JSON list of C-alpha atoms in Angstrom, two decimals:
[
{"chain": "A", "resi": 9, "resn": "MET", "atom": "CA", "xyz": [-5.77, 38.95, -9.60]},
{"chain": "A", "resi": 10, "resn": "SER", "atom": "CA", "xyz": [-4.27, 36.65, -6.97]},
{"chain": "A", "resi": 11, "resn": "GLU", "atom": "CA", "xyz": [-0.64, 36.61, -6.00]},
{"chain": "A", "resi": 12, "resn": "VAL", "atom": "CA", "xyz": [1.29, 33.35, -6.32]},
{"chain": "A", "resi": 13, "resn": "LYS", "atom": "CA", "xyz": [3.57, 32.65, -3.41]},
{"chain": "A", "resi": 14, "resn": "LYS", "atom": "CA", "xyz": [6.23, 29.98, -3.25]},
{"chain": "A", "resi": 15, "resn": "PHE", "atom": "CA", "xyz": [7.24, 28.47, 0.08]},
{"chain": "A", "resi": 16, "resn": "ASN", "atom": "CA", "xyz": [10.39, 26.37, 0.08]},
{"chain": "A", "resi": 17, "resn": "PRO", "atom": "CA", "xyz": [10.71, 23.59, 2.63]},
{"chain": "A", "resi": 18, "resn": "ALA", "atom": "CA", "xyz": [13.33, 23.77, 5.37]},
{"chain": "A", "resi": 19, "resn": "ALA", "atom": "CA", "xyz": [16.83, 22.69, 4.33]},
{"chain": "A", "resi": 20, "resn": "GLU", "atom": "CA", "xyz": [16.77, 19.79, 6.82]},
{"chain": "A", "resi": 21, "resn": "PHE", "atom": "CA", "xyz": [13.53, 18.49, 5.30]},
{"chain": "A", "resi": 22, "resn": "THR", "atom": "CA", "xyz": [14.89, 18.83, 1.76]},
{"chain": "A", "resi": 23, "resn": "ALA", "atom": "CA", "xyz": [18.12, 17.03, 2.66]},
{"chain": "A", "resi": 24, "resn": "ASN", "atom": "CA", "xyz": [16.12, 13.98, 3.79]},
{"chain": "A", "resi": 25, "resn": "ALA", "atom": "CA", "xyz": [13.58, 14.05, 0.95]},
{"chain": "A", "resi": 26, "resn": "HIS", "atom": "CA", "xyz": [13.49, 11.47, -1.84]},
{"chain": "A", "resi": 27, "resn": "ILE", "atom": "CA", "xyz": [13.15, 14.28, -4.38]},
{"chain": "A", "resi": 28, "resn": "LYS", "atom": "CA", "xyz": [15.26, 17.20, -3.24]},
{"chain": "A", "resi": 29, "resn": "SER", "atom": "CA", "xyz": [14.38, 19.94, -5.72]},
{"chain": "A", "resi": 30, "resn": "MET", "atom": "CA", "xyz": [11.98, 21.01, -8.45]},
{"chain": "A", "resi": 31, "resn": "GLU", "atom": "CA", "xyz": [14.84, 20.51, -10.91]},
{"chain": "A", "resi": 32, "resn": "GLN", "atom": "CA", "xyz": [15.23, 16.89, -9.83]},
{"chain": "A", "resi": 33, "resn": "TYR", "atom": "CA", "xyz": [11.46, 16.42, -10.05]},
{"chain": "A", "resi": 34, "resn": "GLN", "atom": "CA", "xyz": [11.44, 17.83, -13.60]},
{"chain": "A", "resi": 35, "resn": "GLU", "atom": "CA", "xyz": [14.31, 15.54, -14.63]},
{"chain": "A", "resi": 36, "resn": "MET", "atom": "CA", "xyz": [12.42, 12.53, -13.26]},
{"chain": "A", "resi": 37, "resn": "TYR", "atom": "CA", "xyz": [9.21, 13.60, -14.94]},
{"chain": "A", "resi": 38, "resn": "ASP", "atom": "CA", "xyz": [10.94, 14.10, -18.30]},
{"chain": "A", "resi": 39, "resn": "ARG", "atom": "CA", "xyz": [12.55, 10.67, -18.04]},
{"chain": "A", "resi": 40, "resn": "SER", "atom": "CA", "xyz": [9.19, 9.08, -17.15]},
{"chain": "A", "resi": 41, "resn": "VAL", "atom": "CA", "xyz": [7.76, 10.49, -20.38]},
{"chain": "A", "resi": 42, "resn": "ASN", "atom": "CA", "xyz": [10.78, 9.90, -22.66]},
{"chain": "A", "resi": 43, "resn": "ASP", "atom": "CA", "xyz": [11.92, 6.51, -21.29]},
{"chain": "A", "resi": 44, "resn": "GLU", "atom": "CA", "xyz": [8.80, 4.99, -19.74]},
{"chain": "A", "resi": 45, "resn": "ASP", "atom": "CA", "xyz": [10.04, 1.42, -19.36]},
{"chain": "A", "resi": 46, "resn": "GLY", "atom": "CA", "xyz": [13.49, 2.44, -18.12]},
{"chain": "A", "resi": 47, "resn": "PHE", "atom": "CA", "xyz": [12.08, 4.89, -15.61]},
{"chain": "A", "resi": 48, "resn": "TRP", "atom": "CA", "xyz": [9.42, 2.55, -14.18]},
{"chain": "A", "resi": 49, "resn": "ALA", "atom": "CA", "xyz": [11.82, -0.41, -14.11]},
{"chain": "A", "resi": 50, "resn": "GLU", "atom": "CA", "xyz": [14.17, 1.73, -12.02]},
{"chain": "A", "resi": 51, "resn": "GLN", "atom": "CA", "xyz": [11.34, 2.74, -9.67]},
{"chain": "A", "resi": 52, "resn": "ALA", "atom": "CA", "xyz": [10.24, -0.90, -9.30]},
{"chain": "A", "resi": 53, "resn": "GLU", "atom": "CA", "xyz": [13.73, -1.83, -8.13]},
{"chain": "A", "resi": 54, "resn": "ARG", "atom": "CA", "xyz": [12.92, 0.01, -4.90]},
{"chain": "A", "resi": 55, "resn": "LEU", "atom": "CA", "xyz": [10.60, -2.91, -4.02]},
{"chain": "A", "resi": 56, "resn": "THR", "atom": "CA", "xyz": [11.48, -6.50, -3.18]},
{"chain": "A", "resi": 57, "resn": "TRP", "atom": "CA", "xyz": [10.42, -8.88, -5.95]},
{"chain": "A", "resi": 58, "resn": "PHE", "atom": "CA", "xyz": [10.18, -12.63, -5.47]},
{"chain": "A", "resi": 59, "resn": "LYS", "atom": "CA", "xyz": [10.24, -12.95, -9.26]},
{"chain": "A", "resi": 60, "resn": "LYS", "atom": "CA", "xyz": [11.26, -10.09, -11.52]},
{"chain": "A", "resi": 61, "resn": "TRP", "atom": "CA", "xyz": [8.84, -9.02, -14.23]},
{"chain": "A", "resi": 62, "resn": "ASP", "atom": "CA", "xyz": [9.11, -9.93, -17.91]},
{"chain": "A", "resi": 63, "resn": "THR", "atom": "CA", "xyz": [7.54, -6.72, -19.22]},
{"chain": "A", "resi": 64, "resn": "VAL", "atom": "CA", "xyz": [7.35, -3.36, -17.47]},
{"chain": "A", "resi": 65, "resn": "ALA", "atom": "CA", "xyz": [4.23, -2.01, -19.17]},
{"chain": "A", "resi": 66, "resn": "ASN", "atom": "CA", "xyz": [1.86, -3.44, -21.73]},
{"chain": "A", "resi": 67, "resn": "TYR", "atom": "CA", "xyz": [-1.14, -1.33, -22.54]},
{"chain": "A", "resi": 68, "resn": "ASP", "atom": "CA", "xyz": [-3.74, -0.40, -25.11]},
{"chain": "A", "resi": 69, "resn": "LEU", "atom": "CA", "xyz": [-5.36, 2.86, -24.02]},
{"chain": "A", "resi": 70, "resn": "ALA", "atom": "CA", "xyz": [-8.11, 2.53, -26.62]},
{"chain": "A", "resi": 71, "resn": "THR", "atom": "CA", "xyz": [-9.44, -0.63, -24.95]},
{"chain": "A", "resi": 72, "resn": "ALA", "atom": "CA", "xyz": [-8.24, 0.24, -21.43]},
{"chain": "A", "resi": 73, "resn": "ASP", "atom": "CA", "xyz": [-6.21, -2.99, -21.37]},
{"chain": "A", "resi": 74, "resn": "ILE", "atom": "CA", "xyz": [-3.38, -2.00, -19.05]},
{"chain": "A", "resi": 75, "resn": "LYS", "atom": "CA", "xyz": [-0.87, -4.34, -17.42]},
{"chain": "A", "resi": 76, "resn": "TRP", "atom": "CA", "xyz": [2.16, -3.48, -15.30]},
{"chain": "A", "resi": 77, "resn": "TYR", "atom": "CA", "xyz": [5.13, -5.71, -14.44]},
{"chain": "A", "resi": 78, "resn": "GLU", "atom": "CA", "xyz": [3.72, -8.80, -16.13]},
{"chain": "A", "resi": 79, "resn": "GLY", "atom": "CA", "xyz": [5.26, -12.03, -14.89]},
{"chain": "A", "resi": 80, "resn": "GLY", "atom": "CA", "xyz": [6.53, -10.40, -11.71]},
{"chain": "A", "resi": 81, "resn": "LYS", "atom": "CA", "xyz": [5.68, -11.59, -8.23]},
{"chain": "A", "resi": 82, "resn": "LEU", "atom": "CA", "xyz": [5.83, -9.55, -5.05]},
{"chain": "A", "resi": 83, "resn": "ASN", "atom": "CA", "xyz": [4.00, -9.43, -1.75]},
{"chain": "A", "resi": 84, "resn": "VAL", "atom": "CA", "xyz": [2.61, -6.12, -0.56]},
{"chain": "A", "resi": 85, "resn": "SER", "atom": "CA", "xyz": [2.71, -7.15, 3.10]},
{"chain": "A", "resi": 86, "resn": "TYR", "atom": "CA", "xyz": [6.38, -8.15, 2.80]},
{"chain": "A", "resi": 87, "resn": "ASN", "atom": "CA", "xyz": [7.23, -4.85, 1.11]},
{"chain": "A", "resi": 88, "resn": "CYS", "atom": "CA", "xyz": [5.33, -2.83, 3.73]},
{"chain": "A", "resi": 89, "resn": "LEU", "atom": "CA", "xyz": [6.78, -4.60, 6.76]},
{"chain": "A", "resi": 90, "resn": "ASP", "atom": "CA", "xyz": [9.32, -7.43, 6.55]},
{"chain": "A", "resi": 91, "resn": "ARG", "atom": "CA", "xyz": [11.89, -5.71, 4.37]},
{"chain": "A", "resi": 92, "resn": "HIS", "atom": "CA", "xyz": [12.02, -2.73, 6.71]},
{"chain": "A", "resi": 93, "resn": "VAL", "atom": "CA", "xyz": [12.54, -4.99, 9.73]},
{"chain": "A", "resi": 94, "resn": "GLU", "atom": "CA", "xyz": [15.22, -6.94, 7.83]},
{"chain": "A", "resi": 95, "resn": "ASP", "atom": "CA", "xyz": [16.95, -3.64, 6.98]},
{"chain": "A", "resi": 96, "resn": "GLY", "atom": "CA", "xyz": [17.16, -2.76, 10.68]},
{"chain": "A", "resi": 97, "resn": "TYR", "atom": "CA", "xyz": [14.21, -0.36, 10.94]},
{"chain": "A", "resi": 98, "resn": "GLY", "atom": "CA", "xyz": [12.03, -2.58, 13.14]},
{"chain": "A", "resi": 99, "resn": "ASP", "atom": "CA", "xyz": [11.94, -0.10, 16.02]},
{"chain": "A", "resi": 100, "resn": "ARG", "atom": "CA", "xyz": [10.94, 2.83, 13.81]},
{"chain": "A", "resi": 101, "resn": "THR", "atom": "CA", "xyz": [7.37, 4.02, 13.53]},
{"chain": "A", "resi": 102, "resn": "ALA", "atom": "CA", "xyz": [5.47, 2.24, 10.78]},
{"chain": "A", "resi": 103, "resn": "MET", "atom": "CA", "xyz": [1.98, 3.57, 11.42]},
{"chain": "A", "resi": 104, "resn": "ILE", "atom": "CA", "xyz": [0.36, 6.36, 13.38]},
{"chain": "A", "resi": 105, "resn": "TRP", "atom": "CA", "xyz": [-3.36, 6.04, 14.04]},
{"chain": "A", "resi": 106, "resn": "GLU", "atom": "CA", "xyz": [-5.47, 8.95, 15.22]},
{"chain": "A", "resi": 107, "resn": "GLY", "atom": "CA", "xyz": [-9.04, 8.35, 16.31]},
{"chain": "A", "resi": 108, "resn": "ASN", "atom": "CA", "xyz": [-12.04, 10.57, 15.82]},
{"chain": "A", "resi": 109, "resn": "ASN", "atom": "CA", "xyz": [-11.36, 11.92, 19.29]},
{"chain": "A", "resi": 110, "resn": "PRO", "atom": "CA", "xyz": [-8.20, 14.06, 18.91]},
{"chain": "A", "resi": 111, "resn": "THR", "atom": "CA", "xyz": [-6.87, 12.78, 22.23]},
{"chain": "A", "resi": 112, "resn": "GLU", "atom": "CA", "xyz": [-7.00, 9.17, 21.00]},
{"chain": "A", "resi": 113, "resn": "ASP", "atom": "CA", "xyz": [-3.97, 7.98, 19.05]},
{"chain": "A", "resi": 114, "resn": "LYS", "atom": "CA", "xyz": [-1.56, 5.07, 18.84]},
{"chain": "A", "resi": 115, "resn": "THR", "atom": "CA", "xyz": [1.73, 4.35, 17.10]},
{"chain": "A", "resi": 116, "resn": "PHE", "atom": "CA", "xyz": [3.06, 1.02, 15.87]},
{"chain": "A", "resi": 117, "resn": "THR", "atom": "CA", "xyz": [6.64, 0.09, 15.08]},
{"chain": "A", "resi": 118, "resn": "TYR", "atom": "CA", "xyz": [7.44, -2.13, 12.12]},
{"chain": "A", "resi": 119, "resn": "ASN", "atom": "CA", "xyz": [8.18, -4.96, 14.60]},
{"chain": "A", "resi": 120, "resn": "GLU", "atom": "CA", "xyz": [4.83, -4.56, 16.36]},
{"chain": "A", "resi": 121, "resn": "LEU", "atom": "CA", "xyz": [2.85, -4.31, 13.16]},
{"chain": "A", "resi": 122, "resn": "LEU", "atom": "CA", "xyz": [4.66, -7.27, 11.60]},
{"chain": "A", "resi": 123, "resn": "SER", "atom": "CA", "xyz": [3.95, -9.39, 14.68]},
{"chain": "A", "resi": 124, "resn": "ASP", "atom": "CA", "xyz": [0.24, -8.47, 14.62]},
{"chain": "A", "resi": 125, "resn": "VAL", "atom": "CA", "xyz": [-0.01, -9.16, 10.88]},
{"chain": "A", "resi": 126, "resn": "GLN", "atom": "CA", "xyz": [1.75, -12.53, 11.18]},
{"chain": "A", "resi": 127, "resn": "LYS", "atom": "CA", "xyz": [-0.58, -13.57, 14.01]},
{"chain": "A", "resi": 128, "resn": "PHE", "atom": "CA", "xyz": [-3.70, -12.54, 12.12]},
{"chain": "A", "resi": 129, "resn": "SER", "atom": "CA", "xyz": [-2.47, -14.22, 8.92]},
{"chain": "A", "resi": 130, "resn": "ASN", "atom": "CA", "xyz": [-2.24, -17.44, 10.91]},
{"chain": "A", "resi": 131, "resn": "VAL", "atom": "CA", "xyz": [-5.76, -16.90, 12.26]},
{"chain": "A", "resi": 132, "resn": "LEU", "atom": "CA", "xyz": [-7.07, -16.51, 8.71]},
{"chain": "A", "resi": 133, "resn": "LYS", "atom": "CA", "xyz": [-5.23, -19.65, 7.56]},
{"chain": "A", "resi": 134, "resn": "SER", "atom": "CA", "xyz": [-6.55, -21.61, 10.55]},
{"chain": "A", "resi": 135, "resn": "HIS", "atom": "CA", "xyz": [-10.06, -20.74, 9.32]},
{"chain": "A", "resi": 136, "resn": "GLY", "atom": "CA", "xyz": [-9.29, -22.09, 5.85]},
{"chain": "A", "resi": 137, "resn": "VAL", "atom": "CA", "xyz": [-8.55, -18.81, 4.03]},
{"chain": "A", "resi": 138, "resn": "VAL", "atom": "CA", "xyz": [-6.10, -19.44, 1.19]},
{"chain": "A", "resi": 139, "resn": "LYS", "atom": "CA", "xyz": [-4.57, -17.56, -1.73]},
{"chain": "A", "resi": 140, "resn": "GLY", "atom": "CA", "xyz": [-7.26, -16.20, -4.04]},
{"chain": "A", "resi": 141, "resn": "ASP", "atom": "CA", "xyz": [-10.08, -16.29, -1.48]},
{"chain": "A", "resi": 142, "resn": "ARG", "atom": "CA", "xyz": [-12.08, -13.11, -0.99]},
{"chain": "A", "resi": 143, "resn": "VAL", "atom": "CA", "xyz": [-12.28, -11.76, 2.54]},
{"chain": "A", "resi": 144, "resn": "CYS", "atom": "CA", "xyz": [-14.64, -8.96, 3.52]},
{"chain": "A", "resi": 145, "resn": "ILE", "atom": "CA", "xyz": [-13.34, -6.59, 6.16]},
{"chain": "A", "resi": 146, "resn": "TYR", "atom": "CA", "xyz": [-16.25, -4.77, 7.81]},
{"chain": "A", "resi": 147, "resn": "MET", "atom": "CA", "xyz": [-14.63, -2.27, 10.18]},
{"chain": "A", "resi": 148, "resn": "GLN", "atom": "CA", "xyz": [-14.27, 1.34, 11.10]},
{"chain": "A", "resi": 149, "resn": "MET", "atom": "CA", "xyz": [-11.01, 3.15, 10.41]},
{"chain": "A", "resi": 150, "resn": "ILE", "atom": "CA", "xyz": [-9.17, 1.50, 13.32]},
{"chain": "A", "resi": 151, "resn": "PRO", "atom": "CA", "xyz": [-5.64, 0.03, 13.43]},
{"chain": "A", "resi": 152, "resn": "GLU", "atom": "CA", "xyz": [-7.02, -3.49, 13.13]},
{"chain": "A", "resi": 153, "resn": "LEU", "atom": "CA", "xyz": [-8.29, -2.61, 9.65]},
{"chain": "A", "resi": 154, "resn": "SER", "atom": "CA", "xyz": [-4.70, -2.15, 8.43]},
{"chain": "A", "resi": 155, "resn": "VAL", "atom": "CA", "xyz": [-3.63, -5.35, 10.19]},
{"chain": "A", "resi": 156, "resn": "ALA", "atom": "CA", "xyz": [-6.44, -7.29, 8.49]},
{"chain": "A", "resi": 157, "resn": "MET", "atom": "CA", "xyz": [-5.63, -5.84, 5.05]},
{"chain": "A", "resi": 158, "resn": "LEU", "atom": "CA", "xyz": [-1.92, -6.66, 5.38]},
{"chain": "A", "resi": 159, "resn": "ALA", "atom": "CA", "xyz": [-2.72, -10.14, 6.73]},
{"chain": "A", "resi": 160, "resn": "CYS", "atom": "CA", "xyz": [-4.89, -10.85, 3.68]},
{"chain": "A", "resi": 161, "resn": "SER", "atom": "CA", "xyz": [-2.17, -9.58, 1.36]},
{"chain": "A", "resi": 162, "resn": "ARG", "atom": "CA", "xyz": [0.41, -11.69, 3.19]},
{"chain": "A", "resi": 163, "resn": "ILE", "atom": "CA", "xyz": [-1.40, -14.95, 2.37]},
{"chain": "A", "resi": 164, "resn": "GLY", "atom": "CA", "xyz": [-2.61, -13.86, -1.08]},
{"chain": "A", "resi": 165, "resn": "ALA", "atom": "CA", "xyz": [-6.25, -13.40, -0.15]},
{"chain": "A", "resi": 166, "resn": "ILE", "atom": "CA", "xyz": [-8.20, -10.60, -1.79]},
{"chain": "A", "resi": 167, "resn": "HIS", "atom": "CA", "xyz": [-9.62, -8.13, 0.73]},
{"chain": "A", "resi": 168, "resn": "VAL", "atom": "CA", "xyz": [-12.84, -6.24, 0.18]},
{"chain": "A", "resi": 169, "resn": "ILE", "atom": "CA", "xyz": [-13.34, -3.26, 2.46]},
{"chain": "A", "resi": 170, "resn": "VAL", "atom": "CA", "xyz": [-16.84, -2.40, 3.61]},
{"chain": "A", "resi": 171, "resn": "LEU", "atom": "CA", "xyz": [-16.76, 0.58, 5.94]},
{"chain": "A", "resi": 172, "resn": "THR", "atom": "CA", "xyz": [-19.27, 0.63, 8.75]},
{"chain": "A", "resi": 173, "resn": "ILE", "atom": "CA", "xyz": [-20.46, 4.07, 7.65]},
{"chain": "A", "resi": 174, "resn": "GLN", "atom": "CA", "xyz": [-22.04, 2.60, 4.51]},
{"chain": "A", "resi": 175, "resn": "ASN", "atom": "CA", "xyz": [-25.73, 1.79, 4.69]},
{"chain": "A", "resi": 176, "resn": "VAL", "atom": "CA", "xyz": [-26.83, -1.79, 5.30]},
{"chain": "A", "resi": 177, "resn": "LYS", "atom": "CA", "xyz": [-28.37, -2.32, 1.85]},
{"chain": "A", "resi": 178, "resn": "SER", "atom": "CA", "xyz": [-25.27, -1.24, -0.11]},
{"chain": "A", "resi": 179, "resn": "SER", "atom": "CA", "xyz": [-22.99, -3.12, 2.31]},
{"chain": "A", "resi": 180, "resn": "SER", "atom": "CA", "xyz": [-24.87, -6.40, 1.98]},
{"chain": "A", "resi": 181, "resn": "LEU", "atom": "CA", "xyz": [-25.02, -6.05, -1.81]},
{"chain": "A", "resi": 182, "resn": "ARG", "atom": "CA", "xyz": [-21.28, -5.46, -2.00]},
{"chain": "A", "resi": 183, "resn": "ILE", "atom": "CA", "xyz": [-20.57, -8.48, 0.19]},
{"chain": "A", "resi": 184, "resn": "ARG", "atom": "CA", "xyz": [-22.83, -10.76, -1.91]},
{"chain": "A", "resi": 185, "resn": "VAL", "atom": "CA", "xyz": [-21.52, -9.52, -5.28]},
{"chain": "A", "resi": 186, "resn": "CYS", "atom": "CA", "xyz": [-17.90, -10.06, -4.24]},
{"chain": "A", "resi": 187, "resn": "GLY", "atom": "CA", "xyz": [-18.50, -13.67, -3.27]},
{"chain": "A", "resi": 188, "resn": "VAL", "atom": "CA", "xyz": [-16.54, -13.46, -0.03]},
{"chain": "A", "resi": 189, "resn": "LYS", "atom": "CA", "xyz": [-15.48, -16.59, 1.83]},
{"chain": "A", "resi": 190, "resn": "SER", "atom": "CA", "xyz": [-14.90, -14.92, 5.19]},
{"chain": "A", "resi": 191, "resn": "LEU", "atom": "CA", "xyz": [-16.12, -11.82, 6.98]},
{"chain": "A", "resi": 192, "resn": "ILE", "atom": "CA", "xyz": [-13.96, -9.95, 9.49]},
{"chain": "A", "resi": 193, "resn": "PHE", "atom": "CA", "xyz": [-15.65, -7.56, 11.89]},
{"chain": "A", "resi": 194, "resn": "PRO", "atom": "CA", "xyz": [-14.81, -6.25, 15.37]}
]
């Protein structure tokens, strides 16, 4: 029989955590089950919405017809970057990248990442990519992959990731099936 051990986080970590205790977690969980719409509406308020939703959740589990925040409009890129810069966190670390070689890493602040994403969004637009277009991103797990994804999200384009580790046949099939307008590769 194995022994169960419990390791509590350091007090400093707990003080800065979003959920500070198992009791708080349990309260949140119970509310999410007993007041679904109220709980998820409250969680959604943590994001910036350009248009607030009409309905929090609308689902039929029998037919797997599931919709969240119908009628609402937000931008993932804005929520990942702009709002943090606007709130004064531009010089804080937004992303840490570590390469396959453990000595290879790079950090990006919100300001740096936002600047890169804005520039690449403009590159995409200058090549005719518009809202609703599908863009294939064929890259390794490098920082530019995140920049490309956020740039697509910023202009409303749909990004399709094809990792370079996939074989050529499955990659080309995925690209054709998705009907991409543009292909991004290093």
